[in-house]
Every structure is written in structure tokens, then in C-alpha cells.
Amino acid sequence: MIRFGLCCIFHSAPITFRRTTAKYLLSRPRGERLQRLSDICAHNAASLEAALRFCDAHGIGAFRINSQILPLKTHPEAGYEVQDLPGGHAIVKAFRRCGRLSRRLDIRTSFHPDQFILLNSPRPEVVERAMADLRYHAQVAAWVNADVITIHAGGAYGAKEDALARLSAAIALLPSDIKHRLTLENDDRMFTPRDLLPVCRAAGIPLVYDVHHHRCLPDGLSVRKATDAALSTWRREPLFHVSSPRFAWGTGPCGPHHDYIDPVDFPKEWCEHTVTVEIEAKNKELAVLKLIEDLASPDRR
DNA sequence: AGCGGTCAAGTTGAT
DNA sequence: ATCAACTTGACCGCT
């Protein structure tokens, strides 16, 4: 019933994703720059294939792809087009191969662009950069067969309702290849499921319900009510997030994630449905495998 | 070989 | 006014 998802990287399995920094890259001559980017992108395509095969071999049904799979792709100075890299064509082919593999193995893939992607900023240049980043995500998503690109609602800028109205307006203007993959996630500081559900319904965008964020920032909805409401926003298999807090309630900040998931934190309401649940835990694949085991054992909780 | 400092981006809230 | 937290390692560069 439940498809468990691994987020971005591995704890123990020898599968790594390379990155680089703009500062270092821009210190190198142009030829070397493009060669290095090519090496990294080719490595990451091969690692994505290995990641999909690992998931298949271990009963993990979903994999979140790190946004830096093509590092610095949309950077204002260090950014590039993949076809301009040495061997760029082969790199795209390798990603398309991952897409076919994900279909064949039925490993669902997703993206979760980071906190700088803000569709509701009052600053037009911030929104334009966010759009450029979403265009990049949608392009790679098409290659690798990812059906979900999850973002947060953004900032409140002192007026939540206005911020949500700007978000709705920005979503309405998105090209369809972005919009039909875009999803909104409740965060742990500002926007709750109750805030986002109307936006999701009006825009036809699914809600990625993060139950840990909801526990950090409650809104009066029970887990069951939020779950049911989130489920109703999906026209395909729903996707949720779960994590356990690093610090016990009241003994530290709510945000940081634990190494593993305490099965008690996994909403029993979710078990009645066919859903994807991405596991946000520091020990990565070890945490996913342990949770699968813990939830399968009859004497849990 | 090992380790410490650094890394594109925006916003919030603690100090 | 300044700066860490978000996440979170990977990688460069120095010893």
C-alpha cells in the first residue's frame, strides 16, 4: 500500500552525487570549467541509475533527486546548457535512460527545490530566478520521469493573505510542463495545511502533506483531517513527508531531523491509503529500511 | 591522508 | 543591525 521514498543521498551504500561551487569553477579557465561540469553531471547521471537500482533491490519505491544533480545549472555566472558541455548529448541520454529505468522498475522520482525558490516574493527578480530554476527542474524531470516538483509557499512578508494571493497568481502563469508537476508543501514556520489547501484547490496543485511540519506548526486540523484534505487534492498517487524530531518535544528546536523515524510518528491514518511517503531522516536508506521493517512487525507501538 | 573552512540564491526571527 | 537556521554534505586546499 505504502511506497516509501528515500531522499537524495545514501548514508552507507557507496552511491554519491558530486557537486561543485561557483567560486571554484569561476576561478578556472572556461575549457576546464565545462569539462569539470561535464564530469560531474555524467557521474551524477550514473549515480542516479545506481540509486534507482538500489531502491529496486531493497523495496524502496521512490527516490527524491537532489536539485544539484546538475550543479549550478541556473547560476547567473556559472550556469550552462547541458548540450554545451563536452559529451553533453551523452549526458542527456544517460538521464533519459534513468527515466526509462524508473518506469520499468516503478520507482517514483521527485524533486524538492530548496528554500530559495520563491514564487511569491514581492521582488520580481526573485520570482524570475525561481521560474528559471523551476524550468530547469521541469526539464530534468521530463528526462528522468519525475512527476513531482515540491516547493514551499515562500515568505509571508508581513501579510500572509497577500503572500498567498501572489503565490496563486504566479502559479497561474506557469507553463504547463512545470505546473503539472508542481506541488506545495506545508512548512514549519509560516504556512500550514489550512493556509495552503485553498490555494491548492483553486490552482489545481496537490498538497504534499508534511506531518512533522504540521506538528511543529499546528493549525487546528487533526492529522486525519489534514490527511484527508491533502488526499483530495491529488489526481494521482499522493505524496507525503514524514520525519522524527532530533530533540524531544520542548527540549530543542522542532525542525532538525532525527537519524531514524520513530514508528510512533508515522500516522496510522496513512496506512489505509495507497500513497508515497518520503522519509526525511539523517540515516537515509538505513532509516527507510528500518521503518519498513518496524511498520511490518506486528507488535509496533 | 586527513582535516578544517567554505559553499548561489531569500526570508525569518533570535540576538 | 547582524547573522544563524533552514539542509547537508562534498570538495578544495592546506598541512
Short mmCIF file of C-alpha atoms (C1' of nucleotides) in Angstrom, two decimals:
data_model
loop_
_atom_site.label_atom_id
_atom_site.label_comp_id
_atom_site.label_asym_id
_atom_site.label_seq_id
_atom_site.Cartn_x
_atom_site.Cartn_y
_atom_site.Cartn_z
CA MET A 1 0.00 0.00 0.00
CA ILE A 2 2.67 2.49 1.03
CA ARG A 3 5.51 3.39 -1.27
CA PHE A 4 8.45 4.54 0.84
CA GLY A 5 10.80 7.15 -0.56
CA LEU A 6 14.48 7.86 0.00
CA CYS A 7 15.64 11.47 -0.06
CA CYS A 8 18.56 12.46 -2.26
CA ILE A 9 21.55 10.67 -0.81
CA PHE A 10 22.81 7.48 0.85
CA HIS A 11 24.22 7.01 4.30
CA SER A 12 26.14 3.77 3.81
CA ALA A 13 25.65 2.49 0.28
CA PRO A 14 28.52 3.63 -1.96
CA ILE A 15 26.42 5.86 -4.20
CA THR A 16 27.43 9.52 -4.20
CA PHE A 17 26.42 12.66 -6.02
CA ARG A 18 29.14 15.17 -6.82
CA ARG A 19 28.86 18.93 -6.59
CA THR A 20 30.98 21.98 -7.12
CA THR A 21 30.90 25.63 -6.16
CA ALA A 22 30.61 28.74 -8.30
CA LYS A 23 33.60 30.28 -6.59
CA TYR A 24 35.88 27.42 -7.50
CA LEU A 25 34.51 26.98 -11.02
CA LEU A 26 34.80 30.65 -11.89
CA SER A 27 38.43 30.60 -10.79
CA ARG A 28 39.20 28.11 -13.58
CA PRO A 29 39.63 28.77 -17.31
CA ARG A 30 36.47 28.24 -19.38
CA GLY A 31 37.56 24.95 -21.00
CA GLU A 32 38.39 23.35 -17.70
CA ARG A 33 35.17 24.71 -16.23
CA LEU A 34 32.98 22.97 -18.80
CA GLN A 35 34.98 19.75 -18.60
CA ARG A 36 34.60 19.64 -14.83
CA LEU A 37 30.87 20.26 -15.06
CA SER A 38 30.62 17.54 -17.69
CA ASP A 39 32.47 15.08 -15.44
CA ILE A 40 30.20 15.88 -12.50
CA CYS A 41 26.96 15.68 -14.50
CA ALA A 42 27.96 12.38 -16.11
CA HIS A 43 28.92 10.99 -12.70
CA ASN A 44 25.57 12.10 -11.26
CA ALA A 45 23.60 10.50 -14.09
CA ALA A 46 25.41 7.22 -13.44
CA SER A 47 24.77 7.57 -9.71
CA LEU A 48 21.08 8.20 -10.32
CA GLU A 49 20.89 4.95 -12.25
CA ALA A 50 22.67 3.18 -9.37
CA ALA A 51 20.28 4.79 -6.90
CA LEU A 52 17.24 3.54 -8.82
CA ARG A 53 18.68 0.04 -8.95
CA PHE A 54 19.45 0.15 -5.22
CA CYS A 55 15.88 1.22 -4.44
CA ASP A 56 14.51 -1.56 -6.61
CA ALA A 57 16.70 -4.15 -4.94
CA HIS A 58 15.66 -3.05 -1.44
CA GLY A 59 11.94 -2.48 -1.77
CA ILE A 60 12.21 1.32 -1.74
CA GLY A 61 9.57 2.63 -4.12
CA ALA A 62 10.53 6.27 -4.53
CA PHE A 63 13.62 8.44 -4.78
CA ARG A 64 13.91 12.19 -4.37
CA ILE A 65 16.51 13.64 -6.70
CA ASN A 66 18.70 16.40 -5.35
CA SER A 67 18.33 19.72 -7.15
CA GLN A 68 22.09 19.86 -7.58
CA ILE A 69 22.08 16.84 -9.87
CA LEU A 70 23.24 19.36 -12.49
CA PRO A 71 25.21 21.67 -10.21
CA LEU A 72 24.91 25.43 -10.72
CA LYS A 73 22.70 24.87 -13.76
CA THR A 74 20.89 28.20 -13.33
CA HIS A 75 23.65 30.19 -11.64
CA PRO A 76 23.79 33.71 -13.15
CA GLU A 77 27.50 33.46 -13.94
CA ALA A 78 28.43 29.79 -13.80
CA GLY A 79 25.18 28.47 -15.35
CA TYR A 80 25.25 26.49 -18.61
CA GLU A 81 23.29 24.44 -21.09
CA VAL A 82 23.97 20.72 -20.89
CA GLN A 83 24.44 20.47 -24.66
CA ASP A 84 27.29 23.00 -24.36
CA LEU A 85 29.23 20.64 -22.09
CA PRO A 86 31.70 18.17 -23.58
CA GLY A 87 29.70 14.98 -24.06
CA GLY A 88 26.51 16.87 -23.25
CA HIS A 89 24.42 14.76 -25.61
CA ALA A 90 25.53 11.55 -23.88
CA ILE A 91 24.70 13.08 -20.50
CA VAL A 92 21.13 13.82 -21.59
CA LYS A 93 20.87 10.28 -22.96
CA ALA A 94 22.03 8.89 -19.62
CA PHE A 95 19.32 10.84 -17.82
CA ARG A 96 16.68 9.67 -20.30
CA ARG A 97 17.86 6.12 -19.64
CA CYS A 98 17.18 6.75 -15.94
CA GLY A 99 13.68 7.84 -16.89
CA ARG A 100 13.01 4.59 -18.73
CA LEU A 101 14.52 2.61 -15.85
CA SER A 102 12.35 4.39 -13.29
CA ARG A 103 9.29 3.49 -15.35
CA ARG A 104 10.35 -0.10 -15.80
CA LEU A 105 11.20 -0.62 -12.12
CA ASP A 106 8.26 1.51 -10.95
CA ILE A 107 10.45 3.75 -8.83
CA ARG A 108 8.69 7.09 -8.46
CA THR A 109 11.00 10.11 -8.63
CA SER A 110 10.55 13.65 -7.39
CA PHE A 111 12.35 16.93 -6.87
CA HIS A 112 12.31 19.33 -3.92
CA PRO A 113 13.94 22.62 -4.93
CA ASP A 114 15.42 24.42 -1.95
CA GLN A 115 14.27 27.34 0.10
CA PHE A 116 15.50 30.00 -2.31
CA ILE A 117 12.83 29.13 -4.84
CA LEU A 118 10.17 31.71 -4.02
CA LEU A 119 7.24 32.24 -6.34
CA ASN A 120 5.58 34.76 -4.03
CA SER A 121 8.36 37.26 -3.38
CA PRO A 122 7.38 40.89 -3.89
CA ARG A 123 10.71 41.25 -5.73
CA PRO A 124 10.28 40.44 -9.42
CA GLU A 125 13.91 39.38 -9.87
CA VAL A 126 13.50 36.77 -7.12
CA VAL A 127 10.39 35.36 -8.81
CA GLU A 128 12.12 35.33 -12.21
CA ARG A 129 15.06 33.35 -10.77
CA ALA A 130 12.59 30.96 -9.16
CA MET A 131 10.89 30.46 -12.53
CA ALA A 132 14.23 29.80 -14.20
CA ASP A 133 15.02 27.22 -11.55
CA LEU A 134 11.63 25.57 -12.00
CA ARG A 135 12.18 25.46 -15.77
CA TYR A 136 15.45 23.63 -15.09
CA HIS A 137 13.74 21.20 -12.73
CA ALA A 138 10.94 20.53 -15.21
CA GLN A 139 13.43 19.82 -17.99
CA VAL A 140 15.34 17.26 -15.93
CA ALA A 141 12.06 15.89 -14.58
CA ALA A 142 10.93 15.18 -18.14
CA TRP A 143 14.18 13.32 -18.80
CA VAL A 144 14.05 11.20 -15.65
CA ASN A 145 10.30 10.64 -15.43
CA ALA A 146 9.75 12.68 -12.24
CA ASP A 147 6.13 13.65 -11.71
CA VAL A 148 6.54 15.86 -8.66
CA ILE A 149 8.37 19.13 -8.00
CA THR A 150 7.64 20.22 -4.45
CA ILE A 151 8.14 23.77 -3.21
CA HIS A 152 7.16 25.70 -0.13
CA ALA A 153 4.80 28.64 -0.30
CA GLY A 154 7.60 31.11 0.42
CA GLY A 155 7.69 34.07 2.78
CA ALA A 156 4.84 35.93 4.43
CA TYR A 157 6.37 39.40 4.06
CA GLY A 158 4.23 40.57 6.96
CA ALA A 159 0.93 39.78 5.25
CA LYS A 160 0.14 36.12 4.75
CA GLU A 161 -3.04 36.57 2.73
CA ASP A 162 -1.30 38.88 0.26
CA ALA A 163 1.61 36.45 0.03
CA LEU A 164 -0.77 33.58 -0.76
CA ALA A 165 -2.56 35.69 -3.37
CA ARG A 166 0.77 36.42 -5.08
CA LEU A 167 1.57 32.70 -4.95
CA SER A 168 -1.71 31.80 -6.67
CA ALA A 169 -1.14 34.45 -9.31
CA ALA A 170 2.39 33.19 -10.00
CA ILE A 171 1.24 29.57 -10.27
CA ALA A 172 -1.45 30.55 -12.76
CA LEU A 173 1.26 31.95 -15.05
CA LEU A 174 3.47 28.86 -15.03
CA PRO A 175 4.00 26.92 -18.24
CA SER A 176 2.19 23.60 -18.19
CA ASP A 177 5.29 21.37 -18.03
CA ILE A 178 6.09 22.99 -14.68
CA LYS A 179 2.53 23.37 -13.46
CA HIS A 180 1.50 19.77 -13.97
CA ARG A 181 4.40 18.65 -11.76
CA LEU A 182 4.31 21.42 -9.18
CA THR A 183 3.15 20.66 -5.64
CA LEU A 184 3.03 22.76 -2.46
CA GLU A 185 4.28 21.58 0.93
CA ASN A 186 3.29 22.98 4.33
CA ASP A 187 6.35 24.32 6.15
CA ASP A 188 7.29 24.50 9.84
CA ARG A 189 7.44 28.28 10.23
CA MET A 190 4.74 30.01 8.25
CA PHE A 191 2.27 28.19 6.00
CA THR A 192 0.12 25.36 7.37
CA PRO A 193 -2.08 22.88 5.52
CA ARG A 194 -5.07 25.07 6.38
CA ASP A 195 -3.33 28.03 4.71
CA LEU A 196 -2.36 26.12 1.59
CA LEU A 197 -5.38 23.94 0.91
CA PRO A 198 -7.44 26.79 -0.60
CA VAL A 199 -4.52 27.74 -2.86
CA CYS A 200 -4.08 24.12 -3.88
CA ARG A 201 -7.77 23.67 -4.64
CA ALA A 202 -8.04 26.91 -6.60
CA ALA A 203 -4.87 26.33 -8.61
CA GLY A 204 -5.31 22.60 -9.10
CA ILE A 205 -1.97 21.92 -7.37
CA PRO A 206 -1.62 18.97 -4.98
CA LEU A 207 -0.63 19.42 -1.33
CA VAL A 208 2.40 17.48 -0.13
CA TYR A 209 1.40 16.97 3.48
CA ASP A 210 4.41 17.03 5.81
CA VAL A 211 3.13 15.72 9.11
CA HIS A 212 6.26 16.71 11.03
CA HIS A 213 5.98 20.32 9.89
CA HIS A 214 2.30 20.19 10.81
CA ARG A 215 3.25 19.06 14.33
CA CYS A 216 5.80 21.89 14.57
CA LEU A 217 3.28 24.43 13.29
CA PRO A 218 -0.24 23.19 14.00
CA ASP A 219 -3.34 24.84 12.59
CA GLY A 220 -6.22 23.17 14.40
CA LEU A 221 -6.61 20.40 11.83
CA SER A 222 -6.12 16.89 13.12
CA VAL A 223 -3.70 14.62 11.31
CA ARG A 224 -6.67 12.73 9.91
CA LYS A 225 -8.43 15.85 8.66
CA ALA A 226 -5.24 17.22 7.09
CA THR A 227 -4.53 13.83 5.57
CA ASP A 228 -7.98 13.53 4.04
CA ALA A 229 -7.89 17.09 2.74
CA ALA A 230 -4.43 16.58 1.23
CA LEU A 231 -5.51 13.29 -0.37
CA SER A 232 -8.39 15.07 -2.08
CA THR A 233 -6.00 17.47 -3.86
CA TRP A 234 -4.29 14.64 -5.75
CA ARG A 235 -5.36 13.29 -9.13
CA ARG A 236 -2.57 10.72 -8.97
CA GLU A 237 -0.79 8.81 -6.20
CA PRO A 238 -0.48 11.25 -3.28
CA LEU A 239 2.89 12.08 -1.80
CA PHE A 240 3.54 12.89 1.86
CA HIS A 241 6.59 13.58 4.03
CA VAL A 242 7.44 12.21 7.45
CA SER A 243 10.30 12.74 9.88
CA SER A 244 11.01 12.46 13.58
CA PRO A 245 12.45 15.35 15.58
CA ARG A 246 16.10 15.25 16.61
CA PHE A 247 15.18 16.72 20.00
CA ALA A 248 12.31 15.57 22.18
CA TRP A 249 9.36 17.95 22.16
CA GLY A 250 10.17 21.07 24.18
CA THR A 251 13.87 20.28 24.61
CA GLY A 252 15.14 21.93 21.47
CA PRO A 253 14.19 23.31 18.07
CA CYS A 254 11.47 21.38 16.29
CA GLY A 255 12.96 21.46 12.82
CA PRO A 256 16.09 19.24 12.89
CA HIS A 257 15.53 15.66 11.83
CA HIS A 258 16.41 12.52 13.72
CA ASP A 259 18.65 9.77 12.37
CA TYR A 260 15.67 7.41 12.13
CA ILE A 261 11.88 7.53 12.13
CA ASP A 262 10.14 6.59 15.35
CA PRO A 263 7.26 4.41 14.12
CA VAL A 264 5.01 6.25 16.58
CA ASP A 265 5.48 9.36 14.43
CA PHE A 266 4.19 7.58 11.35
CA PRO A 267 0.47 8.43 11.06
CA LYS A 268 -1.58 5.26 11.21
CA GLU A 269 -4.17 7.14 9.10
CA TRP A 270 -1.82 6.86 6.14
CA CYS A 271 -1.76 3.07 6.21
CA GLU A 272 -5.29 2.91 4.84
CA HIS A 273 -4.23 4.53 1.57
CA THR A 274 -2.02 3.99 -1.45
CA VAL A 275 0.46 6.82 -1.02
CA THR A 276 4.11 7.67 -1.46
CA VAL A 277 5.82 8.71 1.78
CA GLU A 278 9.23 10.32 1.54
CA ILE A 279 11.32 9.57 4.61
CA GLU A 280 13.31 12.56 5.84
CA ALA A 281 15.90 11.14 8.21
CA LYS A 282 19.62 11.66 8.51
CA ASN A 283 20.48 8.00 8.20
CA LYS A 284 18.82 7.92 4.80
CA GLU A 285 18.43 4.45 3.29
CA LEU A 286 19.10 2.84 6.68
CA ALA A 287 16.16 4.79 8.11
CA VAL A 288 13.85 3.86 5.24
CA LEU A 289 14.69 0.16 5.55
CA LYS A 290 14.30 0.24 9.33
CA LEU A 291 10.93 1.97 9.13
CA ILE A 292 9.66 -0.56 6.60
CA GLU A 293 10.74 -3.31 8.98
CA ASP A 294 9.29 -1.61 12.07
CA LEU A 295 5.92 -0.98 10.45
CA ALA A 296 5.73 -4.56 9.23
CA SER A 297 6.32 -6.08 12.66
CA PRO A 298 3.01 -6.90 14.35
CA ASP A 299 3.87 -5.53 17.80
CA ARG A 300 4.60 -1.94 16.82
CA ARG A 301 3.72 0.88 19.28
"C1'" DA B 1 45.95 11.01 4.04
"C1'" DG B 2 43.49 13.85 7.00
"C1'" DC B 3 41.04 17.64 8.34
"C1'" DG B 4 39.00 22.45 8.55
"C1'" DG B 5 36.72 26.03 6.20
"C1'" DT B 6 33.65 27.03 2.67
"C1'" DC B 7 29.69 26.99 -0.26
"C1'" DA B 8 24.42 30.97 -5.24
"C1'" DA B 9 20.38 32.06 -4.12
"C1'" DG B 10 15.83 34.52 0.36
"C1'" DT B 11 13.31 35.13 4.48
"C1'" DT B 12 12.56 34.87 9.24
"C1'" DG B 13 13.44 35.58 13.87
"C1'" DA B 14 16.88 35.47 17.65
"C1'" DT B 15 20.41 38.34 19.49
"C1'" DA C 1 21.95 45.86 12.63
"C1'" DT C 2 23.82 41.33 12.15
"C1'" DC C 3 23.65 36.59 11.49
"C1'" DA C 4 22.37 31.65 12.00
"C1'" DA C 5 18.91 28.38 10.56
"C1'" DC C 6 16.75 26.09 7.04
"C1'" DT C 7 19.69 21.06 4.58
"C1'" DT C 8 23.74 18.96 4.50
"C1'" DG C 9 27.16 17.08 2.67
"C1'" DA C 10 31.12 17.34 -0.77
"C1'" DC C 11 35.07 19.37 -2.10
"C1'" DC C 12 39.11 22.39 -2.17
"C1'" DG C 13 43.27 23.47 -0.25
"C1'" DC C 14 46.47 23.33 3.28
"C1'" DT C 15 49.22 20.63 6.48
#
